[in-house]
PDB file of C-alpha atoms and ligand atoms in Angstrom:
ATOM      1  CA  MET A  58      -1.202 -19.315 -17.406  1.00 58.00           C
ATOM      2  CA  HIS A  59      -2.147 -19.183 -13.724  1.00 88.00           C
ATOM      3  CA  GLU A  60      -2.381 -15.382 -13.802  1.00 93.00           C
ATOM      4  CA  LEU A  61      -5.089 -15.464 -16.444  1.00 93.00           C
ATOM      5  CA  ALA A  62      -7.361 -17.528 -14.184  1.00 94.00           C
ATOM      6  CA  VAL A  63      -6.621 -15.147 -11.299  1.00 94.00           C
ATOM      7  CA  CYS A  64      -7.440 -12.206 -13.538  1.00 95.00           C
ATOM      8  CA  GLN A  65     -10.682 -13.726 -14.764  1.00 95.00           C
ATOM      9  CA  SER A  66     -11.891 -14.330 -11.242  1.00 94.00           C
ATOM     10  CA  PHE A  67     -11.058 -10.718 -10.349  1.00 96.00           C
ATOM     11  CA  ILE A  68     -12.978  -9.479 -13.373  1.00 97.00           C
ATOM     12  CA  THR A  69     -15.992 -11.632 -12.462  1.00 96.00           C
ATOM     13  CA  GLN A  70     -15.912 -10.045  -9.008  1.00 96.00           C
ATOM     14  CA  VAL A  71     -15.451  -6.557 -10.496  1.00 97.00           C
ATOM     15  CA  GLU A  72     -18.342  -6.972 -12.942  1.00 96.00           C
ATOM     16  CA  ARG A  73     -20.641  -8.144 -10.158  1.00 96.00           C
ATOM     17  CA  LEU A  74     -19.752  -5.047  -8.125  1.00 96.00           C
ATOM     18  CA  ALA A  75     -20.121  -2.775 -11.151  1.00 96.00           C
ATOM     19  CA  ARG A  76     -23.612  -4.112 -11.887  1.00 94.00           C
ATOM     20  CA  HIS A  77     -24.543  -3.756  -8.245  1.00 94.00           C
ATOM     21  CA  HIS A  78     -23.640  -0.051  -8.511  1.00 93.00           C
ATOM     22  CA  ASN A  79     -25.390   0.383 -11.884  1.00 93.00           C
ATOM     23  CA  ALA A  80     -22.072   1.209 -13.525  1.00 95.00           C
ATOM     24  CA  PHE A  81     -21.718   0.936 -17.282  1.00 93.00           C
ATOM     25  CA  ALA A  82     -17.943   0.809 -17.224  1.00 96.00           C
ATOM     26  CA  VAL A  83     -15.050   0.118 -14.915  1.00 97.00           C
ATOM     27  CA  ASP A  84     -12.338   2.790 -15.152  1.00 97.00           C
ATOM     28  CA  ARG A  85      -9.767   1.493 -12.756  1.00 97.00           C
ATOM     29  CA  ILE A  86      -9.081  -1.610 -10.716  1.00 97.00           C
ATOM     30  CA  VAL A  87      -6.618  -1.714  -7.832  1.00 97.00           C
ATOM     31  CA  ILE A  88      -5.388  -5.102  -6.720  1.00 96.00           C
ATOM     32  CA  ALA A  89      -2.998  -5.955  -3.886  1.00 95.00           C
ATOM     33  CA  ILE A  90      -0.592  -8.828  -4.384  1.00 94.00           C
ATOM     34  CA  GLY A  91       1.669 -10.117  -1.645  1.00 93.00           C
ATOM     35  CA  ASP A  92       5.147 -11.409  -2.462  1.00 91.00           C
ATOM     36  CA  LEU A  93       4.048 -14.850  -1.249  1.00 93.00           C
ATOM     37  CA  SER A  94       0.830 -15.019  -3.256  1.00 92.00           C
ATOM     38  CA  GLY A  95       2.539 -16.833  -6.120  1.00 91.00           C
ATOM     39  CA  VAL A  96       1.316 -14.288  -8.655  1.00 93.00           C
ATOM     40  CA  GLU A  97       3.715 -12.297 -10.823  1.00 92.00           C
ATOM     41  CA  PRO A  98       2.531  -8.673 -11.110  1.00 94.00           C
ATOM     42  CA  GLU A  99       3.940  -8.396 -14.657  1.00 94.00           C
ATOM     43  CA  LEU A 100       2.157 -11.525 -15.836  1.00 95.00           C
ATOM     44  CA  LEU A 101      -1.041 -10.425 -14.143  1.00 96.00           C
ATOM     45  CA  GLN A 102      -0.860  -7.078 -15.925  1.00 95.00           C
ATOM     46  CA  ARG A 103      -0.424  -8.869 -19.256  1.00 96.00           C
ATOM     47  CA  ALA A 104      -3.194 -11.379 -18.497  1.00 96.00           C
ATOM     48  CA  PHE A 105      -5.479  -8.492 -17.633  1.00 97.00           C
ATOM     49  CA  THR A 106      -5.334  -7.104 -21.173  1.00 95.00           C
ATOM     50  CA  ILE A 107      -6.637 -10.472 -22.391  1.00 95.00           C
ATOM     51  CA  ALA A 108      -9.179 -11.113 -19.634  1.00 96.00           C
ATOM     52  CA  ARG A 109     -10.797  -7.682 -19.754  1.00 96.00           C
ATOM     53  CA  ALA A 110     -11.882  -7.941 -23.415  1.00 96.00           C
ATOM     54  CA  GLY A 111     -15.622  -7.848 -23.842  1.00 96.00           C
ATOM     55  CA  THR A 112     -16.303  -7.130 -20.177  1.00 96.00           C
ATOM     56  CA  LEU A 113     -17.385  -3.993 -18.318  1.00 96.00           C
ATOM     57  CA  ALA A 114     -13.685  -3.566 -17.556  1.00 97.00           C
ATOM     58  CA  SER A 115     -12.592  -3.575 -21.222  1.00 96.00           C
ATOM     59  CA  ALA A 116     -11.175  -0.035 -20.943  1.00 95.00           C
ATOM     60  CA  ALA A 117     -10.114  -0.230 -17.318  1.00 97.00           C
ATOM     61  CA  GLN A 118      -6.652   0.407 -15.982  1.00 97.00           C
ATOM     62  CA  LEU A 119      -5.155  -2.115 -13.635  1.00 97.00           C
ATOM     63  CA  GLU A 120      -3.040  -0.909 -10.758  1.00 97.00           C
ATOM     64  CA  ILE A 121      -1.126  -3.533  -8.846  1.00 96.00           C
ATOM     65  CA  GLN A 122       0.092  -2.850  -5.343  1.00 95.00           C
ATOM     66  CA  THR A 123       2.767  -5.159  -4.075  1.00 92.00           C
ATOM     67  CA  GLY A 124       3.376  -5.401  -0.390  1.00 85.00           C
ATOM     68  CA  ASN A 125       6.166  -6.395   1.917  1.00 87.00           C
ATOM     69  CA  ILE A 126       6.180  -9.677   3.731  1.00 95.00           C
ATOM     70  CA  ARG A 127       5.659  -9.360   7.496  1.00 96.00           C
ATOM     71  CA  VAL A 128       6.218 -12.152   9.946  1.00 97.00           C
ATOM     72  CA  SER A 129       5.382 -12.562  13.596  1.00 98.00           C
ATOM     73  CA  CYS A 130       7.920 -14.504  15.628  1.00 98.00           C
ATOM     74  CA  GLN A 131       6.598 -17.409  17.726  1.00 97.00           C
ATOM     75  CA  THR A 132       9.706 -17.307  19.908  1.00 97.00           C
ATOM     76  CA  CYS A 133      10.300 -13.659  20.810  1.00 98.00           C
ATOM     77  CA  GLY A 134       6.988 -12.179  19.654  1.00 97.00           C
ATOM     78  CA  ALA A 135       8.558  -9.523  17.420  1.00 98.00           C
ATOM     79  CA  GLN A 136       7.024  -8.525  14.106  1.00 97.00           C
ATOM     80  CA  SER A 137       9.414  -7.815  11.267  1.00 96.00           C
ATOM     81  CA  ASP A 138       9.787  -7.650   7.493  1.00 95.00           C
ATOM     82  CA  ALA A 139      11.021 -10.766   5.749  1.00 95.00           C
ATOM     83  CA  LYS A 140      11.989 -11.945   2.299  1.00 92.00           C
ATOM     84  CA  ALA A 141      10.150 -14.661   0.380  1.00 89.00           C
ATOM     85  CA  ASN A 142      13.267 -16.861   0.339  1.00 91.00           C
ATOM     86  CA  ARG A 143      14.203 -16.026   3.929  1.00 92.00           C
ATOM     87  CA  LEU A 144      11.251 -16.231   6.290  1.00 94.00           C
ATOM     88  CA  LEU A 145      13.071 -15.539   9.533  1.00 96.00           C
ATOM     89  CA  CYS A 146      12.559 -13.280  12.514  1.00 97.00           C
ATOM     90  CA  ALA A 147      14.680 -10.144  12.029  1.00 96.00           C
ATOM     91  CA  GLN A 148      14.909  -9.778  15.805  1.00 96.00           C
ATOM     92  CA  CYS A 149      16.215 -13.176  16.940  1.00 98.00           C
ATOM     93  CA  GLY A 150      16.709 -15.065  13.662  1.00 97.00           C
ATOM     94  CA  ASP A 151      14.241 -17.831  14.551  1.00 97.00           C
ATOM     95  CA  TRP A 152      12.473 -19.652  11.716  1.00 96.00           C
ATOM     96  CA  ARG A 153       9.353 -20.331  13.798  1.00 97.00           C
ATOM     97  CA  VAL A 154       7.450 -17.378  12.406  1.00 97.00           C
ATOM     98  CA  LYS A 155       3.906 -16.823  11.290  1.00 96.00           C
ATOM     99  CA  VAL A 156       3.317 -14.907   8.068  1.00 95.00           C
ATOM    100  CA  ILE A 157       0.981 -11.995   8.830  1.00 95.00           C
ATOM    101  CA  ALA A 158       1.245 -10.159   5.496  1.00 94.00           C
ATOM    102  CA  GLY A 159       2.442 -11.115   2.034  1.00 95.00           C
ATOM    103  CA  GLU A 160      -0.037 -13.836   1.039  1.00 93.00           C
ATOM    104  CA  GLU A 161      -2.806 -11.479   0.040  1.00 93.00           C
ATOM    105  CA  LEU A 162      -4.372 -11.458  -3.382  1.00 93.00           C
ATOM    106  CA  MET A 163      -7.272  -9.114  -3.212  1.00 94.00           C
ATOM    107  CA  LEU A 164      -9.298  -6.376  -4.763  1.00 96.00           C
ATOM    108  CA  VAL A 165      -8.490  -3.075  -3.043  1.00 95.00           C
ATOM    109  CA  SER A 166     -10.655  -0.574  -4.878  1.00 96.00           C
ATOM    110  CA  LEU A 167     -12.575   0.181  -8.026  1.00 96.00           C
ATOM    111  CA  GLU A 168     -13.410   3.295  -9.972  1.00 97.00           C
ATOM    112  CA  LEU A 169     -16.665   3.011 -11.854  1.00 96.00           C
ATOM    113  CA  SER A 170     -18.504   5.080 -14.411  1.00 94.00           C
ATOM    114  CA  GLU A 171     -21.987   5.079 -13.035  1.00 88.00           C
ATOM    115  CA  ILE A 172     -25.204   5.914 -14.773  1.00 76.00           C
ATOM    116  CA  PRO A 173     -26.198   9.253 -13.258  1.00 73.00           C
ATOM    117  CA  SER A 174     -29.500   8.704 -11.525  1.00 65.00           C
ATOM    118  CA  HIS A 175     -30.168  12.412 -10.889  1.00 61.00           C
ATOM    119  CA  THR A 176     -30.498  13.286 -14.609  1.00 52.00           C
ATOM    120  CA  PRO A 177     -33.108  10.835 -15.890  1.00 51.00           C
ATOM    121  CA  GLY A 178     -33.723  10.541 -19.617  1.00 49.00           C
ATOM    122  CA  GLU A 179     -31.350  13.306 -20.605  1.00 48.00           C
ATOM    123  CA  THR A 180     -29.945  11.611 -23.694  1.00 47.00           C
ATOM    124  CA  ALA A 181     -30.575   8.211 -25.174  1.00 46.00           C
ATOM    125  CA  CYS A 182     -26.943   7.184 -25.065  1.00 50.00           C
ATOM    126  CA  ALA A 183     -26.637   7.979 -21.362  1.00 47.00           C
ATOM    127  CA  THR A 184     -28.959   5.122 -20.507  1.00 48.00           C
ATOM    128  CA  PRO A 185     -27.848   2.126 -22.566  1.00 50.00           C
ATOM    129  CA  ALA A 186     -29.980  -0.207 -20.440  1.00 51.00           C
ATOM    130  CA  ALA A 187     -33.166   1.413 -21.745  1.00 45.00           C
ATOM    131  CA  ALA A 188     -32.270   0.544 -25.351  1.00 43.00           C
ATOM    132  CA  GLN A 189     -33.071  -3.136 -24.937  1.00 44.00           C
TER     133      GLN A 189
HETATM  134 ZN1   ZN B 827      12.106 -13.669  17.112  1.00 74.11          ZN
END
């Protein structure tokens, strides 16, 4: 499944960011998927429940934002919304358009549970890194 590979690469990216911020868990992941990205949001959501197991994101929620397709017309210069199966300028109907939105597949934001640095050594379980 293509979506599983996509998901795994997102989780690799998310874990790297989480470690960078000293987080011990990822609570929420927001991903933007364009209609032309070739990724099915439903399949990605399902793949996520498999890919997150055993990672810092194992209890994270995945929010998927899907966006409209926007094209810029090479003939009249107008920018308009378009459909994946009908990439035409809404203004003049020309097919010579450039896709300016809709191909994205990216991480938008993350919510992390961070180790509080202002309360050092409060309880043993608050600093799992020290247990090693
Ligand atoms: Zn046009």
